[in-house]
């Protein structure tokens, strides 16, 4: 029902000054739902995510977060319960793992509940952790704050398959506690495994919206859409 929708984009368009890079974006995310935004490089996934976050302003349409459809900025949406992980790993490299966790809005123990394997490494400077550990730290910190909406941009960029799986599983677990999630992903198969709904983007527009379950057996269908086949 409409009440359950915690994040929506209605006729959304956005860009970087010289006109819209993405247009006519229609999206609804319910509590407990994982929505994956897929598409080739440059399709407009990051632009869409940053506009949902309030980092970019819409040039048309609007974003509705937790019933508020005003043009809120990221810091306002963060206070209202939105967590954002951008492509730049959101870790303070000079600080220790513990210090990173303590800078978050949540309890370190809640962060470690997601990734207990981090605990032995938290005394180290974050810059000395592996890329996977850094990303787990960043995700753990955001999830510990118990956001109602989580927006994550290419969490798994450049990371080993097992780490990708750990990260996406944690996202799924968070959703199962009621978080509404939007994931931008390059790993189509792994995204399909954790997502409920998939939006495929091409040249700034949605070319397919479908339940992930319908696409799991045929992920090639999605990559065909990236290039305009199928
Ligand atoms: P990627 O996986 O490469 O991040 P994407 O699907 O997330 O791809 P976007 O990053 O949203 O795509 O980029 C969409 C278009 O917007 C591209 O043509 C890109 O060149 C352009 N673009 C992205 N960031 C900026 C920026 N800061 N200023 C101007 N144009 C930008």
PDB file of C-alpha atoms and ligand atoms in Angstrom:
ATOM      1  CA  UNK A   1       0.000   0.000   0.000  1.00  0.00           C
ATOM      2  CA  UNK A   2       0.981   3.603  -0.377  1.00  0.00           C
ATOM      3  CA  UNK A   3       1.734   3.991   3.341  1.00  0.00           C
ATOM      4  CA  UNK A   4       4.642   1.597   3.141  1.00  0.00           C
ATOM      5  CA  UNK A   5       6.496   3.618   0.505  1.00  0.00           C
ATOM      6  CA  UNK A   6       9.434   5.282   2.230  1.00  0.00           C
ATOM      7  CA  UNK A   7      11.250   6.576  -0.825  1.00  0.00           C
ATOM      8  CA  UNK A   8       9.880   7.597  -4.202  1.00  0.00           C
ATOM      9  CA  UNK A   9      10.965   9.429  -7.328  1.00  0.00           C
ATOM     10  CA  UNK A  10       8.190  10.969  -9.414  1.00  0.00           C
ATOM     11  CA  UNK A  11       9.026  12.181 -12.899  1.00  0.00           C
ATOM     12  CA  UNK A  12      12.502  12.904 -11.661  1.00  0.00           C
ATOM     13  CA  UNK A  13      15.111  14.577 -13.837  1.00  0.00           C
ATOM     14  CA  UNK A  14      18.575  15.765 -12.851  1.00  0.00           C
ATOM     15  CA  UNK A  15      21.922  16.745 -14.292  1.00  0.00           C
ATOM     16  CA  UNK A  16      24.988  18.872 -13.785  1.00  0.00           C
ATOM     17  CA  UNK A  17      24.090  22.319 -15.072  1.00  0.00           C
ATOM     18  CA  UNK A  18      23.967  21.636 -18.788  1.00  0.00           C
ATOM     19  CA  UNK A  19      20.565  19.960 -18.931  1.00  0.00           C
ATOM     20  CA  UNK A  20      19.216  16.678 -17.658  1.00  0.00           C
ATOM     21  CA  UNK A  21      21.413  13.595 -17.555  1.00  0.00           C
ATOM     22  CA  UNK A  22      18.548  11.460 -16.234  1.00  0.00           C
ATOM     23  CA  UNK A  23      14.846  11.986 -17.002  1.00  0.00           C
ATOM     24  CA  UNK A  24      11.408  10.625 -16.202  1.00  0.00           C
ATOM     25  CA  UNK A  25      12.636   8.477 -13.329  1.00  0.00           C
ATOM     26  CA  UNK A  26       9.795   6.707 -11.529  1.00  0.00           C
ATOM     27  CA  UNK A  27      10.730   4.683  -8.526  1.00  0.00           C
ATOM     28  CA  UNK A  28       9.141   3.453  -5.314  1.00  0.00           C
ATOM     29  CA  UNK A  29      10.902   1.740  -2.452  1.00  0.00           C
ATOM     30  CA  UNK A  30       9.059   0.189   0.463  1.00  0.00           C
ATOM     31  CA  UNK A  31      10.313  -0.596   3.933  1.00  0.00           C
ATOM     32  CA  UNK A  32      12.183  -3.889   3.747  1.00  0.00           C
ATOM     33  CA  UNK A  33      12.679  -3.714  -0.008  1.00  0.00           C
ATOM     34  CA  UNK A  34      15.971  -3.806  -1.900  1.00  0.00           C
ATOM     35  CA  UNK A  35      15.856  -2.007  -5.228  1.00  0.00           C
ATOM     36  CA  UNK A  36      18.820  -2.409  -7.567  1.00  0.00           C
ATOM     37  CA  UNK A  37      19.714   0.191 -10.185  1.00  0.00           C
ATOM     38  CA  UNK A  38      21.597  -1.522 -12.981  1.00  0.00           C
ATOM     39  CA  UNK A  39      23.032  -0.270 -16.236  1.00  0.00           C
ATOM     40  CA  UNK A  40      26.254   0.348 -18.114  1.00  0.00           C
ATOM     41  CA  UNK A  41      28.791   2.998 -17.119  1.00  0.00           C
ATOM     42  CA  UNK A  42      27.348   6.427 -17.739  1.00  0.00           C
ATOM     43  CA  UNK A  43      23.733   5.240 -17.809  1.00  0.00           C
ATOM     44  CA  UNK A  44      22.876   7.661 -15.007  1.00  0.00           C
ATOM     45  CA  UNK A  45      22.733   5.415 -11.939  1.00  0.00           C
ATOM     46  CA  UNK A  46      24.958   7.559  -9.747  1.00  0.00           C
ATOM     47  CA  UNK A  47      23.189  10.734 -10.842  1.00  0.00           C
ATOM     48  CA  UNK A  48      19.849   9.161  -9.887  1.00  0.00           C
ATOM     49  CA  UNK A  49      21.163   7.996  -6.516  1.00  0.00           C
ATOM     50  CA  UNK A  50      22.692  11.387  -5.664  1.00  0.00           C
ATOM     51  CA  UNK A  51      19.427  13.090  -6.537  1.00  0.00           C
ATOM     52  CA  UNK A  52      17.512  10.688  -4.302  1.00  0.00           C
ATOM     53  CA  UNK A  53      19.985  11.563  -1.556  1.00  0.00           C
ATOM     54  CA  UNK A  54      19.597  15.322  -1.982  1.00  0.00           C
ATOM     55  CA  UNK A  55      23.195  15.809  -3.061  1.00  0.00           C
ATOM     56  CA  UNK A  56      21.922  16.948  -6.476  1.00  0.00           C
ATOM     57  CA  UNK A  57      18.738  18.969  -6.983  1.00  0.00           C
ATOM     58  CA  UNK A  58      16.077  17.725  -9.382  1.00  0.00           C
ATOM     59  CA  UNK A  59      15.621  19.746 -12.562  1.00  0.00           C
ATOM     60  CA  UNK A  60      12.108  18.289 -12.810  1.00  0.00           C
ATOM     61  CA  UNK A  61       9.873  16.095 -10.715  1.00  0.00           C
ATOM     62  CA  UNK A  62      10.556  15.351  -7.089  1.00  0.00           C
ATOM     63  CA  UNK A  63      11.858  12.935  -4.509  1.00  0.00           C
ATOM     64  CA  UNK A  64       9.749  11.862  -1.578  1.00  0.00           C
ATOM     65  CA  UNK A  65      11.546  10.580   1.517  1.00  0.00           C
ATOM     66  CA  UNK A  66       9.504   9.353   4.480  1.00  0.00           C
ATOM     67  CA  UNK A  67       6.492  11.301   3.288  1.00  0.00           C
ATOM     68  CA  UNK A  68       8.408  14.548   2.763  1.00  0.00           C
ATOM     69  CA  UNK A  69       8.381  15.614  -0.893  1.00  0.00           C
ATOM     70  CA  UNK A  70      10.153  18.916  -0.395  1.00  0.00           C
ATOM     71  CA  UNK A  71      13.484  19.512  -2.070  1.00  0.00           C
ATOM     72  CA  UNK A  72      15.575  18.542   0.944  1.00  0.00           C
ATOM     73  CA  UNK A  73      19.353  18.563   0.997  1.00  0.00           C
ATOM     74  CA  UNK A  74      21.413  15.559   1.986  1.00  0.00           C
ATOM     75  CA  UNK A  75      22.130  16.753   5.529  1.00  0.00           C
ATOM     76  CA  UNK A  76      18.412  17.214   6.172  1.00  0.00           C
ATOM     77  CA  UNK A  77      17.559  13.816   4.750  1.00  0.00           C
ATOM     78  CA  UNK A  78      20.360  12.262   6.812  1.00  0.00           C
ATOM     79  CA  UNK A  79      18.836  13.647   9.981  1.00  0.00           C
ATOM     80  CA  UNK A  80      15.485  12.243   8.899  1.00  0.00           C
ATOM     81  CA  UNK A  81      16.939   8.736   8.597  1.00  0.00           C
ATOM     82  CA  UNK A  82      18.679   8.445   5.240  1.00  0.00           C
ATOM     83  CA  UNK A  83      22.087   6.766   5.019  1.00  0.00           C
ATOM     84  CA  UNK A  84      24.296   7.278   1.952  1.00  0.00           C
ATOM     85  CA  UNK A  85      27.389   5.403   0.840  1.00  0.00           C
ATOM     86  CA  UNK A  86      28.989   7.037  -2.170  1.00  0.00           C
ATOM     87  CA  UNK A  87      31.539   5.545  -4.532  1.00  0.00           C
ATOM     88  CA  UNK A  88      34.354   7.193  -2.599  1.00  0.00           C
ATOM     89  CA  UNK A  89      34.749   4.854   0.336  1.00  0.00           C
ATOM     90  CA  UNK A  90      33.343   6.713   3.295  1.00  0.00           C
ATOM     91  CA  UNK A  91      36.194   5.993   5.707  1.00  0.00           C
ATOM     92  CA  UNK A  92      38.581   8.302   7.549  1.00  0.00           C
ATOM     93  CA  UNK A  93      41.884   6.709   6.610  1.00  0.00           C
ATOM     94  CA  UNK A  94      43.972   8.437   9.315  1.00  0.00           C
ATOM     95  CA  UNK A  95      41.689   7.264  12.112  1.00  0.00           C
ATOM     96  CA  UNK A  96      41.471   3.774  13.575  1.00  0.00           C
ATOM     97  CA  UNK A  97      38.583   1.446  12.819  1.00  0.00           C
ATOM     98  CA  UNK A  98      37.158   2.075  16.290  1.00  0.00           C
ATOM     99  CA  UNK A  99      37.359   5.831  15.824  1.00  0.00           C
ATOM    100  CA  UNK A 100      35.567   5.485  12.497  1.00  0.00           C
ATOM    101  CA  UNK A 101      32.766   3.519  14.140  1.00  0.00           C
ATOM    102  CA  UNK A 102      32.472   5.994  17.002  1.00  0.00           C
ATOM    103  CA  UNK A 103      32.057   8.865  14.525  1.00  0.00           C
ATOM    104  CA  UNK A 104      28.879   7.239  13.264  1.00  0.00           C
ATOM    105  CA  UNK A 105      25.435   7.842  14.678  1.00  0.00           C
ATOM    106  CA  UNK A 106      25.106   4.250  15.866  1.00  0.00           C
ATOM    107  CA  UNK A 107      26.670   1.984  18.467  1.00  0.00           C
ATOM    108  CA  UNK A 108      29.894   0.168  17.469  1.00  0.00           C
ATOM    109  CA  UNK A 109      28.369  -3.047  18.824  1.00  0.00           C
ATOM    110  CA  UNK A 110      25.542  -2.764  16.282  1.00  0.00           C
ATOM    111  CA  UNK A 111      28.114  -2.211  13.550  1.00  0.00           C
ATOM    112  CA  UNK A 112      30.029  -5.313  14.618  1.00  0.00           C
ATOM    113  CA  UNK A 113      26.852  -7.366  14.629  1.00  0.00           C
ATOM    114  CA  UNK A 114      26.932  -7.000  10.834  1.00  0.00           C
ATOM    115  CA  UNK A 115      30.639  -7.726  10.396  1.00  0.00           C
ATOM    116  CA  UNK A 116      32.112  -9.470  13.453  1.00  0.00           C
ATOM    117  CA  UNK A 117      35.208 -10.301  11.415  1.00  0.00           C
ATOM    118  CA  UNK A 118      36.205  -6.629  11.604  1.00  0.00           C
ATOM    119  CA  UNK A 119      36.700  -6.635  15.349  1.00  0.00           C
ATOM    120  CA  UNK A 120      40.319  -7.880  15.484  1.00  0.00           C
ATOM    121  CA  UNK A 121      41.311  -5.156  12.979  1.00  0.00           C
ATOM    122  CA  UNK A 122      39.633  -2.131  14.525  1.00  0.00           C
ATOM    123  CA  UNK A 123      42.708  -0.966  16.432  1.00  0.00           C
ATOM    124  CA  UNK A 124      44.489  -0.340  13.147  1.00  0.00           C
ATOM    125  CA  UNK A 125      44.458   2.837  11.138  1.00  0.00           C
ATOM    126  CA  UNK A 126      41.671   2.457   8.581  1.00  0.00           C
ATOM    127  CA  UNK A 127      44.121   3.274   5.792  1.00  0.00           C
ATOM    128  CA  UNK A 128      45.974   0.055   6.611  1.00  0.00           C
ATOM    129  CA  UNK A 129      42.891  -2.140   6.218  1.00  0.00           C
ATOM    130  CA  UNK A 130      42.140  -3.958   2.975  1.00  0.00           C
ATOM    131  CA  UNK A 131      39.697  -2.388   0.558  1.00  0.00           C
ATOM    132  CA  UNK A 132      37.088  -4.940   1.553  1.00  0.00           C
ATOM    133  CA  UNK A 133      37.575  -4.257   5.264  1.00  0.00           C
ATOM    134  CA  UNK A 134      37.306  -0.520   4.626  1.00  0.00           C
ATOM    135  CA  UNK A 135      34.059  -0.987   2.770  1.00  0.00           C
ATOM    136  CA  UNK A 136      32.674  -3.253   5.512  1.00  0.00           C
ATOM    137  CA  UNK A 137      33.638  -0.573   8.029  1.00  0.00           C
ATOM    138  CA  UNK A 138      31.857   2.118   6.030  1.00  0.00           C
ATOM    139  CA  UNK A 139      28.723   0.023   5.575  1.00  0.00           C
ATOM    140  CA  UNK A 140      28.744  -1.133   9.208  1.00  0.00           C
ATOM    141  CA  UNK A 141      28.939   2.462  10.421  1.00  0.00           C
ATOM    142  CA  UNK A 142      25.984   3.508   8.284  1.00  0.00           C
ATOM    143  CA  UNK A 143      23.883   0.459   9.213  1.00  0.00           C
ATOM    144  CA  UNK A 144      24.607   0.849  12.937  1.00  0.00           C
ATOM    145  CA  UNK A 145      22.847   4.217  12.742  1.00  0.00           C
ATOM    146  CA  UNK A 146      19.688   2.252  11.878  1.00  0.00           C
ATOM    147  CA  UNK A 147      18.722   4.313   8.844  1.00  0.00           C
ATOM    148  CA  UNK A 148      15.228   3.962   7.416  1.00  0.00           C
ATOM    149  CA  UNK A 149      16.596   4.427   3.916  1.00  0.00           C
ATOM    150  CA  UNK A 150      19.978   3.228   2.669  1.00  0.00           C
ATOM    151  CA  UNK A 151      21.401   4.429  -0.643  1.00  0.00           C
ATOM    152  CA  UNK A 152      24.587   2.654  -1.719  1.00  0.00           C
ATOM    153  CA  UNK A 153      26.638   3.373  -4.821  1.00  0.00           C
ATOM    154  CA  UNK A 154      28.744   0.480  -6.111  1.00  0.00           C
ATOM    155  CA  UNK A 155      29.527  -0.936  -2.709  1.00  0.00           C
ATOM    156  CA  UNK A 156      31.413  -3.762  -4.283  1.00  0.00           C
ATOM    157  CA  UNK A 157      33.556  -1.831  -6.759  1.00  0.00           C
ATOM    158  CA  UNK A 158      36.890  -3.574  -7.217  1.00  0.00           C
ATOM    159  CA  UNK A 159      36.370  -6.054  -4.386  1.00  0.00           C
ATOM    160  CA  UNK A 160      36.763  -9.842  -4.337  1.00  0.00           C
ATOM    161  CA  UNK A 161      33.627 -11.958  -4.912  1.00  0.00           C
ATOM    162  CA  UNK A 162      33.469 -13.240  -1.322  1.00  0.00           C
ATOM    163  CA  UNK A 163      33.586  -9.698   0.038  1.00  0.00           C
ATOM    164  CA  UNK A 164      30.954  -8.589  -2.455  1.00  0.00           C
ATOM    165  CA  UNK A 165      28.759 -11.389  -1.169  1.00  0.00           C
ATOM    166  CA  UNK A 166      29.337 -10.369   2.477  1.00  0.00           C
ATOM    167  CA  UNK A 167      28.480  -6.748   1.734  1.00  0.00           C
ATOM    168  CA  UNK A 168      25.338  -7.559  -0.218  1.00  0.00           C
ATOM    169  CA  UNK A 169      24.216 -10.080   2.400  1.00  0.00           C
ATOM    170  CA  UNK A 170      24.544  -7.394   5.065  1.00  0.00           C
ATOM    171  CA  UNK A 171      22.431  -5.073   2.945  1.00  0.00           C
ATOM    172  CA  UNK A 172      19.814  -7.806   2.594  1.00  0.00           C
ATOM    173  CA  UNK A 173      19.831  -8.405   6.363  1.00  0.00           C
ATOM    174  CA  UNK A 174      19.356  -4.690   6.988  1.00  0.00           C
ATOM    175  CA  UNK A 175      16.417  -4.671   4.581  1.00  0.00           C
ATOM    176  CA  UNK A 176      14.945  -7.650   6.396  1.00  0.00           C
ATOM    177  CA  UNK A 177      14.844  -5.476   9.525  1.00  0.00           C
ATOM    178  CA  UNK A 178      12.833  -2.883   7.587  1.00  0.00           C
ATOM    179  CA  UNK A 179      15.378  -0.648   5.859  1.00  0.00           C
ATOM    180  CA  UNK A 180      14.407   0.555   2.372  1.00  0.00           C
ATOM    181  CA  UNK A 181      17.454   0.112   0.146  1.00  0.00           C
ATOM    182  CA  UNK A 182      18.579   1.412  -3.235  1.00  0.00           C
ATOM    183  CA  UNK A 183      21.726  -0.239  -4.543  1.00  0.00           C
ATOM    184  CA  UNK A 184      23.692   0.795  -7.591  1.00  0.00           C
ATOM    185  CA  UNK A 185      25.543  -2.315  -8.739  1.00  0.00           C
ATOM    186  CA  UNK A 186      27.777  -3.536 -11.545  1.00  0.00           C
ATOM    187  CA  UNK A 187      27.557  -7.161 -10.407  1.00  0.00           C
ATOM    188  CA  UNK A 188      24.283  -8.136 -12.053  1.00  0.00           C
ATOM    189  CA  UNK A 189      24.060 -11.714 -10.785  1.00  0.00           C
ATOM    190  CA  UNK A 190      24.904 -10.827  -7.214  1.00  0.00           C
ATOM    191  CA  UNK A 191      22.558  -7.857  -7.244  1.00  0.00           C
ATOM    192  CA  UNK A 192      19.733 -10.077  -8.507  1.00  0.00           C
ATOM    193  CA  UNK A 193      20.329 -12.446  -5.627  1.00  0.00           C
ATOM    194  CA  UNK A 194      19.613  -9.819  -2.949  1.00  0.00           C
ATOM    195  CA  UNK A 195      17.276  -7.418  -4.757  1.00  0.00           C
ATOM    196  CA  UNK A 196      13.497  -7.504  -4.765  1.00  0.00           C
ATOM    197  CA  UNK A 197      13.075  -5.115  -7.661  1.00  0.00           C
ATOM    198  CA  UNK A 198      15.381  -4.138 -10.488  1.00  0.00           C
ATOM    199  CA  UNK A 199      15.488  -0.999 -12.597  1.00  0.00           C
ATOM    200  CA  UNK A 200      17.689  -1.081 -15.659  1.00  0.00           C
ATOM    201  CA  UNK A 201      18.895   2.292 -16.917  1.00  0.00           C
ATOM    202  CA  UNK A 202      20.198   3.254 -20.301  1.00  0.00           C
ATOM    203  CA  UNK A 203      21.156   6.746 -21.436  1.00  0.00           C
ATOM    204  CA  UNK A 204      19.526   8.404 -18.464  1.00  0.00           C
ATOM    205  CA  UNK A 205      16.219   6.568 -18.652  1.00  0.00           C
ATOM    206  CA  UNK A 206      14.661   3.480 -17.159  1.00  0.00           C
ATOM    207  CA  UNK A 207      14.328   0.821 -19.806  1.00  0.00           C
ATOM    208  CA  UNK A 208      13.087  -1.976 -17.545  1.00  0.00           C
ATOM    209  CA  UNK A 209      11.482  -2.278 -14.125  1.00  0.00           C
ATOM    210  CA  UNK A 210      10.865  -5.828 -12.969  1.00  0.00           C
ATOM    211  CA  UNK A 211      10.873  -8.115  -9.944  1.00  0.00           C
ATOM    212  CA  UNK A 212      14.382  -9.511  -9.478  1.00  0.00           C
ATOM    213  CA  UNK A 213      12.936 -13.035  -9.229  1.00  0.00           C
ATOM    214  CA  UNK A 214      11.795 -12.822 -12.847  1.00  0.00           C
ATOM    215  CA  UNK A 215      15.311 -12.042 -14.043  1.00  0.00           C
ATOM    216  CA  UNK A 216      17.451 -14.380 -11.919  1.00  0.00           C
ATOM    217  CA  UNK A 217      17.445 -17.207 -14.415  1.00  0.00           C
ATOM    218  CA  UNK A 218      18.267 -14.940 -17.292  1.00  0.00           C
ATOM    219  CA  UNK A 219      20.655 -12.160 -16.266  1.00  0.00           C
ATOM    220  CA  UNK A 220      21.855 -11.800 -19.891  1.00  0.00           C
ATOM    221  CA  UNK A 221      18.503 -10.192 -20.561  1.00  0.00           C
ATOM    222  CA  UNK A 222      19.678  -7.269 -18.445  1.00  0.00           C
ATOM    223  CA  UNK A 223      23.094  -6.822 -20.004  1.00  0.00           C
ATOM    224  CA  UNK A 224      21.460  -6.997 -23.453  1.00  0.00           C
ATOM    225  CA  UNK A 225      19.371  -4.016 -22.406  1.00  0.00           C
ATOM    226  CA  UNK A 226      22.528  -2.072 -21.470  1.00  0.00           C
ATOM    227  CA  UNK A 227      23.448  -1.880 -25.121  1.00  0.00           C
ATOM    228  CA  UNK A 228      19.931  -1.673 -26.512  1.00  0.00           C
ATOM    229  CA  UNK A 229      19.458  -5.285 -27.557  1.00  0.00           C
ATOM    230  CA  UNK A 230      16.418  -7.212 -26.419  1.00  0.00           C
TER     231      UNK A 230
HETATM  232  P1  LIG B   1      29.145   4.924 -13.597  1.00  0.00           P
HETATM  233  O1  LIG B   1      28.988   3.478 -13.314  1.00  0.00           O
HETATM  234  O2  LIG B   1      30.230   5.238 -14.578  1.00  0.00           O
HETATM  235  O3  LIG B   1      29.170   5.803 -12.374  1.00  0.00           O
HETATM  236  P2  LIG B   1      26.442   5.778 -13.921  1.00  0.00           P
HETATM  237  O4  LIG B   1      25.385   4.955 -14.546  1.00  0.00           O
HETATM  238  O5  LIG B   1      26.442   5.893 -12.447  1.00  0.00           O
HETATM  239  O6  LIG B   1      27.829   5.282 -14.424  1.00  0.00           O
HETATM  240  P3  LIG B   1      26.502   8.606 -13.956  1.00  0.00           P
HETATM  241  O7  LIG B   1      27.748   8.631 -13.136  1.00  0.00           O
HETATM  242  O8  LIG B   1      25.237   9.008 -13.332  1.00  0.00           O
HETATM  243  O9  LIG B   1      26.317   7.178 -14.592  1.00  0.00           O
HETATM  244  O10 LIG B   1      26.771   9.493 -15.251  1.00  0.00           O
HETATM  245  C1  LIG B   1      25.776   9.799 -16.186  1.00  0.00           C
HETATM  246  C2  LIG B   1      26.287  10.892 -17.109  1.00  0.00           C
HETATM  247  O11 LIG B   1      26.509  12.081 -16.360  1.00  0.00           O
HETATM  248  C3  LIG B   1      27.592  10.561 -17.790  1.00  0.00           C
HETATM  249  O12 LIG B   1      27.494  10.967 -19.129  1.00  0.00           O
HETATM  250  C4  LIG B   1      28.616  11.392 -17.060  1.00  0.00           C
HETATM  251  O13 LIG B   1      29.638  11.795 -17.923  1.00  0.00           O
HETATM  252  C5  LIG B   1      27.815  12.571 -16.588  1.00  0.00           C
HETATM  253  N1  LIG B   1      28.349  13.078 -15.314  1.00  0.00           N
HETATM  254  C6  LIG B   1      28.556  12.347 -14.201  1.00  0.00           C
HETATM  255  N2  LIG B   1      29.043  13.106 -13.202  1.00  0.00           N
HETATM  256  C7  LIG B   1      29.170  14.360 -13.694  1.00  0.00           C
HETATM  257  C8  LIG B   1      29.626  15.607 -13.156  1.00  0.00           C
HETATM  258  N3  LIG B   1      30.039  15.706 -11.904  1.00  0.00           N
HETATM  259  N4  LIG B   1      29.607  16.665 -13.979  1.00  0.00           N
HETATM  260  C9  LIG B   1      29.181  16.570 -15.253  1.00  0.00           C
HETATM  261  N5  LIG B   1      28.743  15.427 -15.813  1.00  0.00           N
HETATM  262  C10 LIG B   1      28.733  14.336 -15.060  1.00  0.00           C
END
